[in-house]
Coordinates of C-alpha atoms in Angstrom, one line a residue:
M1182 CA 22.3 32.7 1.2
T1183 CA 18.8 34.3 0.8
T1184 CA 16.4 33.8 -2.1
L1185 CA 16.8 32.5 -5.5
V1186 CA 17.4 34.3 -8.1
P1187 CA 16.6 32.8 -11.1
R1188 CA 18.0 31.3 -14.0
G1189 CA 16.5 33.2 -17.0
P1190 CA 14.1 30.4 -19.6
Y1191 CA 15.9 27.9 -21.2
S1192 CA 17.5 28.9 -24.8
D1193 CA 15.8 26.8 -28.0
E1194 CA 19.3 24.8 -28.1
E1195 CA 19.4 24.0 -24.4
L1196 CA 15.3 22.4 -24.4
Q1197 CA 16.3 20.7 -27.1
K1198 CA 19.4 19.4 -25.1
L1199 CA 17.0 19.0 -22.0
Y1200 CA 14.1 17.3 -23.8
P1201 CA 15.2 14.7 -26.2
A1202 CA 12.6 14.5 -28.6
K1203 CA 13.1 10.8 -28.5
L1204 CA 12.4 10.8 -24.7
K1205 CA 8.2 11.6 -23.7
L1206 CA 8.4 13.1 -20.5
Q1207 CA 4.7 11.8 -18.6
L1208 CA 4.9 12.4 -14.8
V1209 CA 7.0 15.8 -13.3
Q1210 CA 7.2 16.3 -8.8
I1211 CA 8.2 19.1 -7.4
D1212 CA 9.4 19.8 -4.0
L1213 CA 9.8 23.8 -3.4
S1214 CA 10.7 25.7 -0.1
Q1215 CA 9.5 29.4 1.0
L1216 CA 10.4 32.2 2.6
H1217 CA 8.5 33.5 5.5
F1218 CA 9.4 35.7 9.0
I1219 CA 11.7 34.3 11.5
A1220 CA 12.3 35.7 14.9
S1221 CA 14.6 38.3 15.3
P1222 CA 17.8 37.9 17.7
S1223 CA 17.5 42.0 18.1
D1224 CA 16.8 44.2 21.9
P1225 CA 13.8 44.8 21.7
P1226 CA 12.8 42.4 18.6
T1227 CA 11.3 44.1 15.6
D1228 CA 7.9 42.8 14.2
W1229 CA 8.0 42.5 11.0
P1230 CA 5.1 44.6 8.5
Y1231 CA 5.3 42.1 5.2
C1232 CA 2.4 40.0 5.7
N1233 CA -0.7 42.2 3.8
A1234 CA -2.5 38.9 3.7
A1235 CA -3.4 39.7 7.1
K1236 CA -6.2 41.7 5.9
R1237 CA -7.7 39.8 3.6
F1238 CA -8.3 36.5 5.2
S1239 CA -11.0 34.6 4.1
S1240 CA -12.8 31.5 5.9
I1241 CA -15.2 29.5 5.2
L1242 CA -18.2 29.2 7.5
M1243 CA -21.3 27.7 7.7
T1244 CA -24.4 29.6 7.7
K1245 CA -27.7 27.1 8.2
T1246 CA -27.8 24.9 10.9
D1247 CA -28.5 22.1 8.9
G1248 CA -25.0 22.4 7.4
S1249 CA -26.8 23.0 3.7
T1250 CA -25.3 26.4 3.4
W1251 CA -21.3 27.4 3.6
N1252 CA -20.4 31.3 2.7
D1253 CA -16.6 33.2 2.4
F1254 CA -16.2 35.0 5.7
Q1255 CA -13.4 37.8 5.1
W1256 CA -11.6 39.2 8.1
R1257 CA -8.3 41.0 9.4
R1258 CA -6.0 40.0 11.9
R1259 CA -4.1 42.4 14.2
I1260 CA -1.7 40.9 16.7
E1261 CA -1.8 41.7 20.8
T1262 CA 1.2 41.2 22.4
F1263 CA 2.8 42.3 26.2
G1264 CA 3.4 45.7 26.8
D1265 CA 5.8 47.4 29.4
D1266 CA 3.4 46.9 32.2
D1267 CA 1.7 43.5 31.3
R1268 CA -1.4 45.3 29.9
P1269 CA -2.5 43.9 26.2
V1270 CA -0.7 46.6 23.3
L1271 CA -1.0 45.5 19.6
A1272 CA 2.3 44.4 17.6
A1273 CA 3.4 47.0 15.5
G1274 CA 6.4 47.6 13.2
P1275 CA 9.1 49.6 12.7
T1276 CA 6.6 52.8 11.7
G1277 CA 3.2 51.7 13.9
T1278 CA 1.9 49.3 10.9
V1279 CA -0.5 47.2 13.6
D1280 CA -2.5 45.5 9.7
T1281 CA 0.0 43.8 8.3
V1282 CA 2.1 42.1 11.1
C1283 CA 4.0 39.0 9.8
Q1284 CA 3.7 35.8 12.8
L1285 CA 6.6 33.9 13.4
G1286 CA 7.0 30.9 10.6
E1287 CA 4.5 32.9 8.1
L1288 CA 4.7 33.2 4.3
T1289 CA 6.4 37.2 4.1
D1290 CA 5.1 39.1 1.0
K1291 CA 7.9 38.7 -0.8
G1292 CA 7.6 34.5 0.1
R1293 CA 4.4 35.4 -2.1
E1294 CA 5.7 36.9 -4.6
T1295 CA 8.1 34.8 -5.5
T1296 CA 6.4 31.6 -4.6
L1297 CA 3.8 32.8 -8.0
A1298 CA 6.4 33.8 -10.1
L1299 CA 7.6 30.7 -9.2
G1300 CA 4.4 29.1 -10.9
E1301 CA 4.4 31.6 -13.6
R1302 CA 7.8 29.9 -14.2
F1303 CA 6.7 26.6 -14.3
R1304 CA 3.9 27.5 -16.8
H1305 CA 5.8 29.2 -18.9
L1306 CA 8.0 25.8 -19.0
Y1307 CA 5.6 22.7 -19.1
V1308 CA 2.6 25.0 -20.2
H1309 CA 4.0 26.7 -23.5
R1310 CA 7.4 25.6 -24.1
L1311 CA 7.4 21.5 -23.9
G1312 CA 3.0 21.6 -24.5
F1313 CA 3.5 19.0 -21.7
M1314 CA 0.1 20.2 -19.3
P1315 CA -2.7 21.8 -21.0
K1316 CA -3.4 26.0 -21.2
I1317 CA -6.7 25.6 -19.5
I1318 CA -8.6 22.9 -16.9
S1319 CA -11.4 22.4 -15.4
D1320 CA -10.4 20.6 -12.8
A1321 CA -7.1 19.7 -11.4
D1322 CA -7.0 16.4 -10.9
M1323 CA -4.2 15.7 -12.9
I1324 CA -2.3 17.4 -10.3
Y1325 CA -1.1 16.1 -7.1
L1326 CA -1.5 19.2 -4.5
R1327 CA 0.4 18.3 -1.4
A1328 CA 1.4 20.4 1.7
T1329 CA 3.2 19.7 5.4
P1330 CA 1.3 21.0 8.4
M1331 CA 3.4 24.5 8.3
P1332 CA 0.8 26.6 7.1
R1333 CA 3.5 28.5 4.9
A1334 CA 4.2 25.7 3.4
L1335 CA -0.2 25.2 2.4
D1336 CA -0.2 29.0 1.1
S1337 CA 3.7 28.2 -1.5
V1338 CA 1.7 25.8 -3.1
Q1339 CA -1.6 27.7 -3.5
Q1340 CA 0.4 30.9 -4.8
S1341 CA 2.4 28.1 -6.8
F1342 CA -0.3 26.6 -8.5
V1343 CA -2.2 30.1 -9.1
G1344 CA 1.0 31.3 -11.0
M1345 CA 1.0 27.7 -12.8
Y1346 CA -2.9 28.3 -13.3
P1347 CA -4.5 31.6 -13.0
S1348 CA -8.5 31.9 -12.6
S1349 CA -7.7 33.3 -16.8
A1350 CA -6.6 29.5 -17.4
R1351 CA -9.4 27.8 -15.1
T1352 CA -12.9 27.0 -16.4
S1353 CA -15.7 29.0 -14.8
S1354 CA -17.3 25.4 -13.5
F1355 CA -14.0 24.4 -12.0
P1356 CA -14.0 22.6 -9.0
P1357 CA -12.0 23.1 -6.0
P1358 CA -8.8 21.4 -6.3
T1359 CA -7.5 19.0 -3.6
I1360 CA -4.3 19.3 -1.9
V1361 CA -3.1 17.1 1.0
T1362 CA -2.1 16.9 4.0
R1363 CA -1.0 14.9 7.2
A1364 CA -0.9 15.2 11.1
P1365 CA 2.1 16.1 12.0
A1366 CA 3.2 12.8 13.5
D1367 CA 2.5 11.1 9.9
E1368 CA 4.8 13.6 8.2
I1369 CA 7.6 12.7 6.3
L1370 CA 7.6 15.9 4.3
F1371 CA 10.6 17.1 6.7
P1372 CA 13.0 15.7 8.3
N1373 CA 10.7 15.0 11.8
E1374 CA 12.8 15.2 14.8
L1375 CA 10.0 16.2 16.9
N1376 CA 8.7 12.3 15.8
C1377 CA 11.1 10.7 15.5
K1378 CA 12.9 9.1 18.1
R1379 CA 16.2 7.4 16.2
F1380 CA 16.3 10.1 13.4
S1381 CA 16.5 13.2 16.2
Q1382 CA 19.3 11.1 18.5
L1383 CA 21.3 10.3 15.2
A1384 CA 20.4 14.3 14.7
R1385 CA 21.6 15.2 17.6
A1386 CA 24.4 13.5 18.0
F1387 CA 25.9 14.5 14.4
A1388 CA 25.3 18.2 15.2
Q1389 CA 27.0 18.1 19.0
R1390 CA 30.3 16.5 16.9
N1391 CA 29.9 20.1 14.7
E1392 CA 31.6 22.3 17.0
S1393 CA 34.1 24.2 15.8
K1394 CA 37.1 27.0 16.4
E1395 CA 35.4 29.2 13.6
M1396 CA 32.7 29.3 16.8
D1397 CA 35.2 31.9 18.5
Y1398 CA 35.2 34.5 15.6
L1399 CA 31.2 34.1 15.5
N1400 CA 31.7 34.8 19.2
S1401 CA 33.5 37.8 18.8
L1402 CA 31.2 39.2 16.2
I1403 CA 27.7 38.8 17.7
S1404 CA 27.7 36.6 21.3
K1405 CA 26.5 40.2 23.1
W1406 CA 23.4 39.7 21.3
M1407 CA 22.3 35.9 22.8
P1408 CA 19.8 35.7 25.4
E1409 CA 21.0 35.7 28.8
G1410 CA 20.1 31.3 29.0
S1411 CA 22.7 31.1 25.7
P1412 CA 25.0 33.3 25.7
R1413 CA 27.8 31.5 23.3
V1414 CA 26.6 31.2 19.9
A1415 CA 26.7 27.4 19.2
V1416 CA 25.6 25.1 16.9
D1417 CA 23.1 23.6 19.8
S1418 CA 21.9 27.1 21.5
H1419 CA 19.5 29.2 21.8
P1420 CA 18.6 30.1 18.8
R1421 CA 21.0 27.5 16.7
I1422 CA 23.5 28.8 14.8
S1423 CA 20.7 27.4 11.7
G1424 CA 18.3 29.4 13.4
I1425 CA 20.3 32.6 13.2
M1426 CA 20.9 31.6 9.8
D1427 CA 17.7 31.9 8.9
T1428 CA 17.1 34.8 10.5
I1429 CA 19.8 36.7 7.8
N1430 CA 18.9 35.6 4.8
S1431 CA 15.1 36.1 6.0
T1432 CA 16.0 40.0 7.4
L1433 CA 18.4 40.4 3.7
A1434 CA 15.9 39.6 1.4
H1435 CA 13.4 42.0 2.4
G1436 CA 13.3 45.7 3.4
P1437 CA 16.2 47.8 5.6
Q1438 CA 13.7 48.6 8.3
T1439 CA 14.0 45.3 9.4
R1440 CA 17.5 44.7 9.4
L1441 CA 19.8 43.8 12.1
P1442 CA 22.8 44.8 13.9
S1443 CA 25.8 45.0 11.3
A1444 CA 28.2 42.7 12.9
F1445 CA 25.3 39.7 11.5
Y1446 CA 26.3 40.3 8.1
D1447 CA 30.1 40.4 8.3
S1448 CA 30.8 38.4 5.3
K1449 CA 33.5 35.4 6.7
G1450 CA 30.6 35.4 10.0
R1451 CA 28.7 34.3 7.0
N1452 CA 30.3 32.2 5.5
I1453 CA 31.6 29.7 8.8
I1454 CA 27.7 30.0 9.8
D1455 CA 26.5 28.6 6.6
K1456 CA 29.0 26.1 5.9
I1457 CA 28.4 24.7 9.8
G1458 CA 25.4 25.2 9.2
I1459 CA 25.4 22.2 6.0
E1460 CA 27.6 20.2 8.7
E1461 CA 24.9 20.3 11.0
W1462 CA 21.7 19.7 9.1
F1463 CA 23.1 17.3 6.2
S1464 CA 26.4 15.7 7.2
G1465 CA 24.2 12.7 8.2
Y1466 CA 23.1 12.4 5.2
K1467 CA 26.1 12.1 3.3
E1468 CA 28.2 9.3 6.1
S1469 CA 24.4 7.0 6.5
Q1470 CA 22.3 4.7 6.0
E1471 CA 20.1 5.4 8.8
Y1472 CA 20.1 9.1 9.2
R1473 CA 19.3 8.8 5.0
K1474 CA 16.4 6.4 5.7
L1475 CA 14.7 8.1 8.7
G1476 CA 15.2 11.6 7.4
I1477 CA 14.2 12.1 3.9
G1478 CA 13.8 8.1 2.2
A1479 CA 10.0 7.7 2.9
L1480 CA 9.3 10.7 1.1
V1481 CA 11.7 9.7 -1.5
G1482 CA 10.3 6.4 -1.0
D1483 CA 6.3 7.6 -2.1
M1484 CA 8.1 9.7 -5.0
V1485 CA 10.0 6.6 -6.2
T1486 CA 6.2 5.0 -5.6
R1487 CA 4.4 7.6 -7.7
M1488 CA 7.3 7.0 -10.8
V1489 CA 6.5 3.4 -10.9
G1490 CA 3.0 3.3 -10.4
S1491 CA 3.2 6.1 -13.6
A1492 CA 5.1 3.3 -15.2
E1493 CA 3.6 0.7 -14.7
G1494 CA -0.3 2.1 -14.5
S1495 CA -1.3 0.9 -11.4
G1496 CA -2.7 3.8 -10.8
N1497 CA -0.8 4.1 -7.4
D1498 CA 0.8 7.2 -9.2
G1499 CA -1.4 9.9 -6.3
L1500 CA -4.6 9.7 -8.4
S1501 CA -6.9 8.1 -6.3
E1502 CA -5.4 10.1 -3.1
V1503 CA -6.6 13.8 -5.0
A1504 CA -8.9 12.3 -7.7
G1505 CA -12.8 11.5 -8.0
V1506 CA -15.9 13.6 -6.6
D1507 CA -16.8 14.3 -3.6
G1508 CA -16.9 11.0 -1.3
H1509 CA -15.3 9.0 -4.1
L1510 CA -12.2 7.9 -4.8
G1511 CA -11.5 6.7 -8.8
K1512 CA -10.5 8.5 -12.0
G1513 CA -10.4 12.1 -12.3
R1514 CA -13.8 14.2 -12.2
G1515 CA -12.7 15.3 -15.9
G1516 CA -11.4 11.5 -16.7
Q1517 CA -7.8 11.5 -16.4
T1518 CA -6.9 8.1 -15.5
S1519 CA -2.9 9.2 -14.0
I1520 CA -1.2 12.4 -12.7
K1521 CA 0.8 14.2 -14.6
F1522 CA 2.3 17.3 -12.5
A1523 CA 2.9 16.8 -8.4
M1524 CA 3.7 19.4 -6.6
S1525 CA 3.9 19.9 -2.7
G1526 CA 5.3 22.7 -0.1
C1527 CA 7.6 21.7 1.8
H1528 CA 11.2 23.3 3.2
D1529 CA 14.8 24.0 2.4
T1530 CA 15.4 21.3 5.1
T1531 CA 13.6 19.0 2.5
L1532 CA 15.5 19.5 -0.5
A1533 CA 19.0 19.7 0.7
G1534 CA 18.3 16.0 2.8
V1535 CA 16.7 14.7 -0.6
L1536 CA 20.1 16.3 -3.1
S1537 CA 22.2 14.9 0.5
S1538 CA 20.9 11.6 0.2
L1539 CA 21.4 11.1 -3.6
G1540 CA 25.0 12.2 -3.4
L1541 CA 24.2 15.3 -4.9
F1542 CA 25.2 17.7 -2.0
D1543 CA 28.7 17.5 -1.7
A1544 CA 29.6 21.2 -2.6
E1545 CA 25.7 23.4 -2.4
E1546 CA 25.1 26.4 -0.7
W1547 CA 22.1 26.1 2.0
P1548 CA 19.0 26.1 0.1
P1549 CA 18.0 29.8 -1.5
Y1550 CA 14.4 30.7 -0.5
T1551 CA 11.8 30.2 -3.3
S1552 CA 14.0 26.7 -4.0
S1553 CA 13.2 24.1 -5.6
I1554 CA 13.6 20.1 -7.0
A1555 CA 12.2 18.7 -10.1
L1556 CA 12.1 15.1 -10.3
E1557 CA 10.9 14.2 -14.1
L1558 CA 9.4 11.1 -15.4
F1559 CA 10.4 9.9 -19.1
K1560 CA 9.3 7.3 -21.7
D1561 CA 11.6 6.5 -24.4
T1562 CA 9.2 5.9 -27.0
S1563 CA 11.3 3.7 -29.3
V1564 CA 11.0 1.2 -26.5
K1565 CA 7.6 -1.2 -26.7
E1566 CA 5.9 -0.9 -23.5
P1567 CA 4.5 -4.3 -21.7
S1568 CA 0.9 -4.3 -21.5
A1569 CA -0.7 -3.0 -17.9
K1570 CA -3.9 -2.3 -17.0
P1571 CA -5.4 0.2 -13.9
A1572 CA -5.9 -1.3 -10.9
E1573 CA -9.0 -0.2 -9.1
P1574 CA -8.1 1.9 -5.2
T1575 CA -9.5 -0.5 -2.7
A1576 CA -10.7 0.7 0.8
R1577 CA -9.3 -0.6 3.5
Q1578 CA -9.9 -0.6 7.0
G1579 CA -7.3 -0.2 9.4
F1580 CA -7.0 1.0 13.1
L1581 CA -9.0 3.3 14.5
A1582 CA -11.4 2.6 11.5
S1583 CA -15.3 4.0 13.1
V1584 CA -12.6 7.3 13.3
R1585 CA -10.7 7.0 9.8
K1586 CA -10.2 5.2 7.7
T1587 CA -7.4 4.9 4.5
T1588 CA -7.1 4.0 1.5
K1589 CA -4.5 2.5 -0.9
P1590 CA -4.9 1.6 -4.1
S1591 CA -3.8 -1.8 -5.0
S1592 CA -0.5 -2.3 -7.6
V1593 CA 1.8 -5.1 -8.5
I1594 CA 5.3 -3.6 -7.8
M1595 CA 4.5 -0.6 -5.4
R1596 CA 7.4 -0.5 -2.7
K1597 CA 9.0 -4.0 -3.6
P1598 CA 12.8 -3.5 -3.7
V1599 CA 14.2 -3.9 -7.5
Q1600 CA 16.2 -7.1 -5.9
D1601 CA 13.1 -8.7 -5.6
F1602 CA 11.8 -7.8 -8.5
S1603 CA 10.8 -10.7 -10.9
P1604 CA 11.5 -10.7 -14.6
E1605 CA 7.8 -9.5 -15.8
E1606 CA 8.3 -6.9 -13.1
K1607 CA 11.5 -5.2 -14.4
A1608 CA 10.3 -5.7 -18.1
K1609 CA 7.7 -2.6 -16.5
L1610 CA 10.2 0.1 -16.0
Q1611 CA 12.6 -1.1 -19.6
G1612 CA 12.6 2.5 -20.8
Y1613 CA 11.9 4.9 -18.4
Y1614 CA 14.4 7.2 -16.7
V1615 CA 14.5 9.7 -14.4
R1616 CA 16.3 13.1 -14.0
L1617 CA 15.9 15.8 -11.3
R1618 CA 16.2 19.1 -11.7
Y1619 CA 17.4 21.7 -9.1
N1620 CA 16.5 25.3 -9.6
D1621 CA 17.0 24.0 -13.1
Q1622 CA 20.2 22.6 -12.8
P1623 CA 20.5 19.3 -14.2
M1624 CA 22.3 17.4 -11.4
T1625 CA 23.7 13.1 -12.0
V1626 CA 22.8 11.0 -9.5
P1627 CA 26.6 9.3 -9.0
G1628 CA 25.1 5.9 -9.7
C1629 CA 23.7 6.5 -12.4
R1630 CA 27.1 7.6 -14.1
L1631 CA 27.9 3.7 -14.3
P1632 CA 27.7 1.5 -17.4
G1633 CA 23.9 0.3 -18.2
K1634 CA 22.2 2.9 -15.6
H1635 CA 21.4 5.8 -17.8
L1636 CA 20.4 7.2 -21.4
E1637 CA 23.3 6.5 -23.5
G1638 CA 25.4 10.2 -24.1
D1639 CA 23.5 11.5 -21.2
E1640 CA 24.1 10.5 -17.6
S1641 CA 22.1 12.9 -16.3
F1642 CA 19.1 10.8 -17.1
C1643 CA 19.7 7.9 -14.6
T1644 CA 17.2 4.3 -15.2
L1645 CA 14.1 4.3 -13.8
E1646 CA 15.0 1.1 -12.4
A1647 CA 19.0 2.4 -11.2
F1648 CA 17.3 5.2 -9.7
K1649 CA 14.6 2.5 -8.0
A1650 CA 17.3 0.7 -6.8
I1651 CA 19.5 3.7 -5.2
A1652 CA 16.6 4.8 -3.5
D1653 CA 15.8 1.5 -2.1
K1654 CA 18.5 1.5 0.0
F1655 CA 17.1 3.9 2.1
T1656 CA 13.3 3.9 1.7
P1657 CA 12.1 2.5 5.1
R1658 CA 9.6 -0.5 5.2
I1659 CA 7.5 0.9 7.5
W1660 CA 9.3 4.7 9.1
T1661 CA 6.9 4.4 11.7
E1662 CA 9.0 1.0 13.5
A1663 CA 12.6 2.2 12.0
C1664 CA 12.2 5.4 14.3
V1665 CA 11.6 3.3 17.4
E1666 CA 14.3 0.3 16.1
H1667 CA 18.2 0.9 17.3
L1668 CA 17.5 3.2 20.3
G1669 CA 20.5 4.2 22.1
E1670 CA 22.8 2.5 19.8
P1671 CA 26.1 4.1 18.4
P1672 CA 23.8 6.4 16.3
F1673 CA 27.6 6.7 13.9
P1674 CA 28.4 3.8 11.6
S1675 CA 30.9 1.6 11.8
E1676 CA 32.4 3.5 8.4
Q1677 CA 30.9 5.8 6.5
E1678 CA 28.1 4.6 3.8
P1679 CA 28.2 7.3 0.8
A1680 CA 25.2 8.6 -0.6
G1681 CA 23.9 8.3 -4.2
Y1682 CA 24.8 4.4 -4.8

């Protein structure tokens, strides 16, 4: 695994099969990962000179004390560290470069290049080939943008947005697009071990059972570079085996100046690291309903909620979160009444967590950098749609209302499980199909192969009702409460609970 080498554009024949004429594309949701700087285990550590953005940073500053004027302030960054005698010195790359040195976890130039190119591929497919999205936009209120609190995730979703809609495709009056974020304690765009106690217990238990005799081979290769406090390579060593894998792959994606010793690139060793890393991080999703629920279920629940909101016309498709003039919710600034495209900057553990939870990650390698999942909602144009009136978003005061107000659009269905639907509610989902593409490859959810659960002739098109029923099984009712339930109880289910059904 390193940076994704994308396939070429679909041929006309492939496009006709992937997007049948009888199905109208209604909503696209993209989750994407990115390439970033990982700490090097070499001694001394090598600083990476791959972040040219550091010479071009810009901040928005108040320039009048009454708050009436705000302007850009451009600046460059240099990173200071400890010298040999504890005096301050500038971090520098292998050739002495100081103005482009990366922070840990920062989106590198290569990461910016590949996420920009990813957005360009979205434009080629959804704008030029399919005509689903407009060529020029005057605002972005039909596009739901979301990122985790990690700066590289925000940078990646911005780069992909600019790739899809460069300045030449935005009008001169284009207002700032909305990008939704969350506080770290509320974040569900990645498996949140730090803020979900029960998930932390489960993740630790599933990781620790993955010790292997193959570790001896890894230690014979690279243990001499491990720190004194953690001299042996292990699943939970410091750095963890997954962190070593990240470092190897990040260095392979960049220049020779920052490569590790050759032992790290041993092909057998890399295969072992990849295998153990996948087992450490993702086996729980395949075997445990609780693991799926706490690790990725809230995100999948949100994505399904947006699809259901789009189908029922309830306004619960993300529109109320991104649309409206400053300080107001409701219709888009261009009159939009629904979201057509959503893009979230997340992480490789997000993508593999989603795929594993849907039974789609059995023989896959660790997701390459700049991988993406596209979850597409289609409407069968031959099926009559029941009339539905969009619901107006309403504000609701909650805890600490004086500090923060929360809003939630009213909806008939929202996250109600399919098994509790009335016949009228089920009717709202009829004629809708869901298809997931991973790195441009259509995937088929196992439970959607059953008769009546997919589009006739193509099992990759799952009925929305069937897809939601599968997701319902691991969508938490209230994630924060589920995170503190069953603490201290056995981590493994009494019998395996296969994913994707």
